[in-house]
Amino acid sequence: MLLQDQIVIVTGGAAGIGGAISRVLVRRGAKVVAVDVDGQAGAELETELGADIAFIQADVRLEETAELAVRTAVERFGGLTGLVNNAHASRQAPFTDLTPEQWDLSFSTGFIATRNFMLAAHPHLAKSGGSIVNFGSGAALVGQPTQAAYASAKEAIRGLSRVVANEWAKENIRVNVVCPMAMTAGVKAWSESAPELYEASLAKVPLGRFGDPETDVAPIVAFLLSDDAKYMTGQTLMADGGANQLY
Ligand SMILES: NC(=O)c1ccc[n+]([C@@H]2O[C@H](COP(=O)([O-])OP(=O)(O)OC[C@H]3O[C@@H](n4cnc5c(N)ncnc54)[C@H](O)[C@@H]3O)[C@@H](O)[C@H]2O)c1
C-alpha cells in the first residue's frame, strides 16, 4: 500500500517501533517528521532516509514541541496528512509504590503529548481530511500488575481517541489505536534480564513470537494512514500475534 503525497508526524520516531514506522512510511512514499529525544538515533535515520525525513530532537512533554513538529511538516513538506502518537515513557511499580514523578512521566509523555499533538495537527488535517494513529497497550487492556501509571495513561489515550474520532469525523479525520507487541531493544533487554517472565508472555501469543517492529507493526500503522482504511475510525487494532483479542 502506497503513501505517496502523505506527510506524517511520528512521535518517538527515531528508534524502537517508532523508528520502524518512520522507515516503512518513507519506503512507501510518505514524507516523515520524526520527533524524538534520542539525537543519535535520529541523526542515523536522517542519514539512512535522506530528504524524505525531517528529524526534530525534542521532548514531546513540551507543548511547543507539537507546534514545532507541525510547523516543520508545513514548511519543509508543504502540509500535514497524518499523525502517529507513538512515544511513551513509563516505569513499572506496584500501585502503592508509584511516585508522583512516575505518574507524571507516563501521563505527560503518553496522554498529554498525544492530546497536544492532536490539537496542533487538527487545523491542517481538517483541510483535506487525515488519519491519526495513537498507541495503546495490551497490558492496559488486561490490567497487568505493576502497570497502573502506564495502563491508566494508555486507556485515557483510547478513550480520547474514540471521542475525537466521533467529533472530527465530519472533517474526515480518522482516529484509530494500535496495541502492539514487538521485539524492540528494550523488550530484548527485558527478555534477557527476566527470561521466565518473557517465556510466560510468549506462551500467551498464539502466533508464537513477539512481533517485528518493521514487518509486523509498522505495516498496520501504514494501513491505517492509507486510503485503504478510509472507512475505519474509532477502532483499536491489536498488532500482537493474537495475544489479546477484542470482542
Ligand atoms: N514494544 C512493545 O511490545 C509494546 C507493547 C505495548 C505497547 N507499546 C507501545 O508502543 C509504542 C512504542 O513502543 P517501543 O517499545 O518502541 O518504545 P521505546 O521505548 O523502545 O521507544 C520509544 C521512543 O520514544 C522516544 N521517547 C521517549 N520519551 C520521549 C519524549 N519525552 N519525547 C520524545 N521522544 C521520546 C524514545 O527515545 C524512543 O525512540 C509506545 O507507545 C509503547 O507504549 C509497545
PDB file of N, CA and C and ligand atoms in Angstrom, residues 11-19 21 35-39 41 56-62 65 85-90 105 108-110 113 134-139 150 154 157 178-187 210-211 213 217 239, ligand 1:
ATOM      1  N   THR A  11       5.809  10.563  16.527  1.00  0.00           N
ATOM      2  CA  THR A  11       6.498  10.863  17.789  1.00  0.00           C
ATOM      3  C   THR A  11       7.233   9.611  18.273  1.00  0.00           C
ATOM      4  N   GLY A  12       8.377   9.844  18.917  1.00  0.00           N
ATOM      5  CA  GLY A  12       9.237   8.710  19.257  1.00  0.00           C
ATOM      6  C   GLY A  12       9.666   8.003  17.997  1.00  0.00           C
ATOM      7  N   GLY A  13       9.841   8.785  16.940  1.00  0.00           N
ATOM      8  CA  GLY A  13      10.006   8.213  15.593  1.00  0.00           C
ATOM      9  C   GLY A  13      11.422   7.885  15.187  1.00  0.00           C
ATOM     10  N   ALA A  14      12.379   7.900  16.152  1.00  0.00           N
ATOM     11  CA  ALA A  14      13.765   7.624  15.768  1.00  0.00           C
ATOM     12  C   ALA A  14      14.188   6.192  16.070  1.00  0.00           C
ATOM     13  N   ALA A  15      13.554   5.556  17.072  1.00  0.00           N
ATOM     14  CA  ALA A  15      14.012   4.224  17.482  1.00  0.00           C
ATOM     15  C   ALA A  15      12.820   3.359  17.873  1.00  0.00           C
ATOM     16  N   GLY A  16      13.084   2.088  18.129  1.00  0.00           N
ATOM     17  CA  GLY A  16      12.016   1.172  18.523  1.00  0.00           C
ATOM     18  C   GLY A  16      10.945   1.071  17.445  1.00  0.00           C
ATOM     19  N   ILE A  17       9.710   0.900  17.873  1.00  0.00           N
ATOM     20  CA  ILE A  17       8.608   0.775  16.914  1.00  0.00           C
ATOM     21  C   ILE A  17       8.477   2.054  16.087  1.00  0.00           C
ATOM     22  N   GLY A  18       8.674   3.210  16.726  1.00  0.00           N
ATOM     23  CA  GLY A  18       8.569   4.494  16.015  1.00  0.00           C
ATOM     24  C   GLY A  18       9.586   4.606  14.888  1.00  0.00           C
ATOM     25  N   GLY A  19      10.829   4.146  15.136  1.00  0.00           N
ATOM     26  CA  GLY A  19      11.856   4.169  14.087  1.00  0.00           C
ATOM     27  C   GLY A  19      11.443   3.283  12.915  1.00  0.00           C
ATOM     28  N   ILE A  21       8.381   2.555  12.085  1.00  0.00           N
ATOM     29  CA  ILE A  21       7.269   3.227  11.387  1.00  0.00           C
ATOM     30  C   ILE A  21       7.827   4.297  10.446  1.00  0.00           C
ATOM     31  N   VAL A  35       9.935  12.932  15.630  1.00  0.00           N
ATOM     32  CA  VAL A  35      10.254  13.696  16.842  1.00  0.00           C
ATOM     33  C   VAL A  35      10.735  12.714  17.899  1.00  0.00           C
ATOM     34  N   ASP A  36      11.925  12.983  18.455  1.00  0.00           N
ATOM     35  CA  ASP A  36      12.447  12.028  19.443  1.00  0.00           C
ATOM     36  C   ASP A  36      13.512  12.718  20.289  1.00  0.00           C
ATOM     37  N   VAL A  37      13.652  12.287  21.534  1.00  0.00           N
ATOM     38  CA  VAL A  37      14.729  12.820  22.377  1.00  0.00           C
ATOM     39  C   VAL A  37      16.075  12.183  22.033  1.00  0.00           C
ATOM     40  N   ASP A  38      16.066  11.063  21.344  1.00  0.00           N
ATOM     41  CA  ASP A  38      17.297  10.334  21.025  1.00  0.00           C
ATOM     42  C   ASP A  38      17.949  10.927  19.764  1.00  0.00           C
ATOM     43  N   GLY A  39      18.888  11.864  19.999  1.00  0.00           N
ATOM     44  CA  GLY A  39      19.514  12.584  18.888  1.00  0.00           C
ATOM     45  C   GLY A  39      20.349  11.695  17.996  1.00  0.00           C
ATOM     46  N   ALA A  41      20.020   8.373  17.370  1.00  0.00           N
ATOM     47  CA  ALA A  41      19.172   7.532  16.510  1.00  0.00           C
ATOM     48  C   ALA A  41      18.521   8.382  15.416  1.00  0.00           C
ATOM     49  N   ILE A  56      13.464  15.979  14.353  1.00  0.00           N
ATOM     50  CA  ILE A  56      13.484  17.028  15.374  1.00  0.00           C
ATOM     51  C   ILE A  56      13.853  16.376  16.694  1.00  0.00           C
ATOM     52  N   GLN A  57      14.986  16.806  17.277  1.00  0.00           N
ATOM     53  CA  GLN A  57      15.330  16.296  18.608  1.00  0.00           C
ATOM     54  C   GLN A  57      14.612  17.147  19.642  1.00  0.00           C
ATOM     55  N   ALA A  58      13.575  16.615  20.227  1.00  0.00           N
ATOM     56  CA  ALA A  58      12.776  17.393  21.178  1.00  0.00           C
ATOM     57  C   ALA A  58      11.967  16.458  22.059  1.00  0.00           C
ATOM     58  N   ASP A  59      11.513  17.023  23.189  1.00  0.00           N
ATOM     59  CA  ASP A  59      10.757  16.270  24.187  1.00  0.00           C
ATOM     60  C   ASP A  59       9.257  16.472  23.941  1.00  0.00           C
ATOM     61  N   VAL A  60       8.530  15.374  23.751  1.00  0.00           N
ATOM     62  CA  VAL A  60       7.085  15.503  23.467  1.00  0.00           C
ATOM     63  C   VAL A  60       6.298  16.042  24.654  1.00  0.00           C
ATOM     64  N   ARG A  61       6.927  16.078  25.839  1.00  0.00           N
ATOM     65  CA  ARG A  61       6.221  16.614  27.010  1.00  0.00           C
ATOM     66  C   ARG A  61       5.991  18.117  26.902  1.00  0.00           C
ATOM     67  N   LEU A  62       6.787  18.791  26.081  1.00  0.00           N
ATOM     68  CA  LEU A  62       6.660  20.244  25.953  1.00  0.00           C
ATOM     69  C   LEU A  62       5.634  20.575  24.879  1.00  0.00           C
ATOM     70  N   THR A  65       6.744  21.534  21.405  1.00  0.00           N
ATOM     71  CA  THR A  65       7.277  20.503  20.502  1.00  0.00           C
ATOM     72  C   THR A  65       6.233  20.127  19.451  1.00  0.00           C
ATOM     73  N   ASN A  85       1.035   9.022  17.154  1.00  0.00           N
ATOM     74  CA  ASN A  85       1.449   9.304  18.531  1.00  0.00           C
ATOM     75  C   ASN A  85       1.970   8.017  19.157  1.00  0.00           C
ATOM     76  N   ASN A  86       3.282   7.775  18.957  1.00  0.00           N
ATOM     77  CA  ASN A  86       3.900   6.521  19.378  1.00  0.00           C
ATOM     78  C   ASN A  86       4.722   6.646  20.663  1.00  0.00           C
ATOM     79  N   ALA A  87       5.298   7.828  20.922  1.00  0.00           N
ATOM     80  CA  ALA A  87       6.201   7.982  22.081  1.00  0.00           C
ATOM     81  C   ALA A  87       5.444   7.743  23.392  1.00  0.00           C
ATOM     82  N   HIS A  88       6.078   7.067  24.314  1.00  0.00           N
ATOM     83  CA  HIS A  88       5.500   6.879  25.653  1.00  0.00           C
ATOM     84  C   HIS A  88       6.586   6.306  26.558  1.00  0.00           C
ATOM     85  N   ALA A  89       6.914   7.026  27.623  1.00  0.00           N
ATOM     86  CA  ALA A  89       7.879   6.518  28.602  1.00  0.00           C
ATOM     87  C   ALA A  89       7.141   6.211  29.894  1.00  0.00           C
ATOM     88  N   SER A  90       7.542   5.140  30.563  1.00  0.00           N
ATOM     89  CA  SER A  90       6.864   4.799  31.826  1.00  0.00           C
ATOM     90  C   SER A  90       7.762   3.927  32.698  1.00  0.00           C
ATOM     91  N   LEU A 105       5.445  11.094  34.554  1.00  0.00           N
ATOM     92  CA  LEU A 105       6.189  10.661  33.358  1.00  0.00           C
ATOM     93  C   LEU A 105       5.262   9.963  32.373  1.00  0.00           C
ATOM     94  N   SER A 108       2.500  12.521  31.036  1.00  0.00           N
ATOM     95  CA  SER A 108       2.991  13.646  30.219  1.00  0.00           C
ATOM     96  C   SER A 108       3.543  13.164  28.882  1.00  0.00           C
ATOM     97  N   THR A 109       4.265  12.032  28.874  1.00  0.00           N
ATOM     98  CA  THR A 109       4.813  11.547  27.591  1.00  0.00           C
ATOM     99  C   THR A 109       3.752  10.813  26.777  1.00  0.00           C
ATOM    100  N   GLY A 110       2.769  10.188  27.479  1.00  0.00           N
ATOM    101  CA  GLY A 110       1.750   9.406  26.770  1.00  0.00           C
ATOM    102  C   GLY A 110       0.508  10.221  26.473  1.00  0.00           C
ATOM    103  N   ALA A 113       0.959  14.389  25.725  1.00  0.00           N
ATOM    104  CA  ALA A 113       1.621  14.599  24.426  1.00  0.00           C
ATOM    105  C   ALA A 113       0.680  14.216  23.285  1.00  0.00           C
ATOM    106  N   ASN A 134      -3.000   6.481  17.250  1.00  0.00           N
ATOM    107  CA  ASN A 134      -2.492   6.559  18.620  1.00  0.00           C
ATOM    108  C   ASN A 134      -2.107   5.170  19.113  1.00  0.00           C
ATOM    109  N   PHE A 135      -1.320   5.146  20.201  1.00  0.00           N
ATOM    110  CA  PHE A 135      -0.831   3.853  20.683  1.00  0.00           C
ATOM    111  C   PHE A 135      -1.405   3.476  22.045  1.00  0.00           C
ATOM    112  N   GLY A 136      -2.014   2.301  22.101  1.00  0.00           N
ATOM    113  CA  GLY A 136      -2.477   1.712  23.343  1.00  0.00           C
ATOM    114  C   GLY A 136      -1.585   0.534  23.697  1.00  0.00           C
ATOM    115  N   SER A 137      -2.074  -0.303  24.626  1.00  0.00           N
ATOM    116  CA  SER A 137      -1.276  -1.461  25.022  1.00  0.00           C
ATOM    117  C   SER A 137      -2.155  -2.585  25.554  1.00  0.00           C
ATOM    118  N   GLY A 138      -1.786  -3.801  25.190  1.00  0.00           N
ATOM    119  CA  GLY A 138      -2.470  -4.973  25.736  1.00  0.00           C
ATOM    120  C   GLY A 138      -2.334  -5.029  27.252  1.00  0.00           C
ATOM    121  N   ALA A 139      -1.214  -4.513  27.788  1.00  0.00           N
ATOM    122  CA  ALA A 139      -1.009  -4.511  29.246  1.00  0.00           C
ATOM    123  C   ALA A 139      -2.112  -3.718  29.938  1.00  0.00           C
ATOM    124  N   TYR A 150       1.084   3.379  33.609  1.00  0.00           N
ATOM    125  CA  TYR A 150       1.130   3.168  32.152  1.00  0.00           C
ATOM    126  C   TYR A 150      -0.252   2.807  31.611  1.00  0.00           C
ATOM    127  N   LYS A 154      -2.614   4.785  28.973  1.00  0.00           N
ATOM    128  CA  LYS A 154      -2.958   4.139  27.693  1.00  0.00           C
ATOM    129  C   LYS A 154      -4.468   4.087  27.478  1.00  0.00           C
ATOM    130  N   ILE A 157      -5.748   7.423  26.561  1.00  0.00           N
ATOM    131  CA  ILE A 157      -5.494   7.666  25.128  1.00  0.00           C
ATOM    132  C   ILE A 157      -6.586   6.998  24.285  1.00  0.00           C
ATOM    133  N   VAL A 178      -3.523   1.536  17.804  1.00  0.00           N
ATOM    134  CA  VAL A 178      -2.833   0.254  17.623  1.00  0.00           C
ATOM    135  C   VAL A 178      -2.241  -0.172  18.960  1.00  0.00           C
ATOM    136  N   CYS A 179      -2.469  -1.423  19.343  1.00  0.00           N
ATOM    137  CA  CYS A 179      -1.817  -2.008  20.521  1.00  0.00           C
ATOM    138  C   CYS A 179      -0.803  -3.041  20.017  1.00  0.00           C
ATOM    139  N   PRO A 180       0.471  -2.725  20.081  1.00  0.00           N
ATOM    140  CA  PRO A 180       1.470  -3.630  19.506  1.00  0.00           C
ATOM    141  C   PRO A 180       2.067  -4.600  20.528  1.00  0.00           C
ATOM    142  N   MET A 181       2.734  -5.572  20.005  1.00  0.00           N
ATOM    143  CA  MET A 181       3.628  -6.402  20.824  1.00  0.00           C
ATOM    144  C   MET A 181       4.829  -6.661  19.927  1.00  0.00           C
ATOM    145  N   ALA A 182       5.985  -6.081  20.283  1.00  0.00           N
ATOM    146  CA  ALA A 182       7.106  -6.155  19.339  1.00  0.00           C
ATOM    147  C   ALA A 182       8.439  -6.258  20.056  1.00  0.00           C
ATOM    148  N   MET A 183       9.357  -6.941  19.408  1.00  0.00           N
ATOM    149  CA  MET A 183      10.684  -7.153  19.957  1.00  0.00           C
ATOM    150  C   MET A 183      11.575  -5.941  19.649  1.00  0.00           C
ATOM    151  N   THR A 184      11.489  -4.934  20.525  1.00  0.00           N
ATOM    152  CA  THR A 184      12.374  -3.773  20.413  1.00  0.00           C
ATOM    153  C   THR A 184      13.620  -4.036  21.264  1.00  0.00           C
ATOM    154  N   ALA A 185      14.580  -3.109  21.219  1.00  0.00           N
ATOM    155  CA  ALA A 185      15.798  -3.277  22.026  1.00  0.00           C
ATOM    156  C   ALA A 185      15.433  -3.356  23.512  1.00  0.00           C
ATOM    157  N   GLY A 186      14.436  -2.532  23.920  1.00  0.00           N
ATOM    158  CA  GLY A 186      14.023  -2.539  25.330  1.00  0.00           C
ATOM    159  C   GLY A 186      13.414  -3.870  25.730  1.00  0.00           C
ATOM    160  N   VAL A 187      12.560  -4.419  24.867  1.00  0.00           N
ATOM    161  CA  VAL A 187      11.919  -5.704  25.164  1.00  0.00           C
ATOM    162  C   VAL A 187      12.968  -6.819  25.170  1.00  0.00           C
ATOM    163  N   PHE A 210       7.172 -12.744  19.481  1.00  0.00           N
ATOM    164  CA  PHE A 210       6.980 -11.297  19.570  1.00  0.00           C
ATOM    165  C   PHE A 210       7.089 -10.740  18.152  1.00  0.00           C
ATOM    166  N   GLY A 211       6.321  -9.695  17.859  1.00  0.00           N
ATOM    167  CA  GLY A 211       6.315  -9.150  16.512  1.00  0.00           C
ATOM    168  C   GLY A 211       7.609  -8.431  16.166  1.00  0.00           C
ATOM    169  N   PRO A 213       9.093  -5.028  14.700  1.00  0.00           N
ATOM    170  CA  PRO A 213       8.564  -3.663  14.538  1.00  0.00           C
ATOM    171  C   PRO A 213       8.347  -3.271  13.081  1.00  0.00           C
ATOM    172  N   VAL A 217       4.410  -4.593  12.799  1.00  0.00           N
ATOM    173  CA  VAL A 217       3.641  -3.491  13.401  1.00  0.00           C
ATOM    174  C   VAL A 217       3.521  -2.296  12.457  1.00  0.00           C
ATOM    175  N   ALA A 239      -1.975  -5.469  17.222  1.00  0.00           N
ATOM    176  CA  ALA A 239      -0.846  -5.973  16.423  1.00  0.00           C
ATOM    177  C   ALA A 239       0.021  -6.797  17.355  1.00  0.00           C
TER     178      ALA A 239
HETATM  179  N1  LIG B   1       7.211  -2.856  22.433  1.00  0.00           N
HETATM  180  C1  LIG B   1       6.052  -3.419  22.774  1.00  0.00           C
HETATM  181  O1  LIG B   1       5.910  -4.648  22.769  1.00  0.00           O
HETATM  182  C2  LIG B   1       4.882  -2.555  23.160  1.00  0.00           C
HETATM  183  C3  LIG B   1       3.768  -3.160  23.761  1.00  0.00           C
HETATM  184  C4  LIG B   1       2.658  -2.393  24.037  1.00  0.00           C
HETATM  185  C5  LIG B   1       2.650  -1.046  23.711  1.00  0.00           C
HETATM  186  N2  LIG B   1       3.771  -0.473  23.174  1.00  0.00           N
HETATM  187  C6  LIG B   1       3.706   0.959  22.846  1.00  0.00           C
HETATM  188  O2  LIG B   1       4.249   1.166  21.541  1.00  0.00           O
HETATM  189  C7  LIG B   1       4.915   2.429  21.494  1.00  0.00           C
HETATM  190  C8  LIG B   1       6.365   2.256  21.082  1.00  0.00           C
HETATM  191  O3  LIG B   1       6.952   1.319  21.957  1.00  0.00           O
HETATM  192  P1  LIG B   1       8.503   0.961  21.903  1.00  0.00           P
HETATM  193  O4  LIG B   1       8.624  -0.374  22.541  1.00  0.00           O
HETATM  194  O5  LIG B   1       9.065   1.162  20.551  1.00  0.00           O
HETATM  195  O6  LIG B   1       9.103   2.072  22.897  1.00  0.00           O
HETATM  196  P2  LIG B   1      10.617   2.503  23.069  1.00  0.00           P
HETATM  197  O7  LIG B   1      10.737   2.933  24.478  1.00  0.00           O
HETATM  198  O8  LIG B   1      11.532   1.428  22.581  1.00  0.00           O
HETATM  199  O9  LIG B   1      10.744   3.718  22.058  1.00  0.00           O
HETATM  200  C9  LIG B   1      10.040   4.882  22.258  1.00  0.00           C
HETATM  201  C10 LIG B   1      10.735   6.027  21.503  1.00  0.00           C
HETATM  202  O10 LIG B   1      10.200   7.207  22.068  1.00  0.00           O
HETATM  203  C11 LIG B   1      11.264   8.073  22.404  1.00  0.00           C
HETATM  204  N3  LIG B   1      10.880   8.901  23.545  1.00  0.00           N
HETATM  205  C12 LIG B   1      10.756   8.522  24.838  1.00  0.00           C
HETATM  206  N4  LIG B   1      10.413   9.586  25.598  1.00  0.00           N
HETATM  207  C13 LIG B   1      10.300  10.650  24.759  1.00  0.00           C
HETATM  208  C14 LIG B   1       9.999  12.022  24.946  1.00  0.00           C
HETATM  209  N5  LIG B   1       9.716  12.517  26.161  1.00  0.00           N
HETATM  210  N6  LIG B   1       9.993  12.840  23.862  1.00  0.00           N
HETATM  211  C15 LIG B   1      10.302  12.357  22.635  1.00  0.00           C
HETATM  212  N7  LIG B   1      10.609  11.061  22.396  1.00  0.00           N
HETATM  213  C16 LIG B   1      10.615  10.226  23.450  1.00  0.00           C
HETATM  214  C17 LIG B   1      12.441   7.163  22.730  1.00  0.00           C
HETATM  215  O11 LIG B   1      13.688   7.861  22.605  1.00  0.00           O
HETATM  216  C18 LIG B   1      12.253   6.063  21.704  1.00  0.00           C
HETATM  217  O12 LIG B   1      12.910   6.387  20.480  1.00  0.00           O
HETATM  218  C19 LIG B   1       4.734   3.047  22.882  1.00  0.00           C
HETATM  219  O13 LIG B   1       3.565   3.845  22.891  1.00  0.00           O
HETATM  220  C20 LIG B   1       4.534   1.830  23.758  1.00  0.00           C
HETATM  221  O14 LIG B   1       3.865   2.150  24.955  1.00  0.00           O
HETATM  222  C21 LIG B   1       4.880  -1.194  22.897  1.00  0.00           C
END
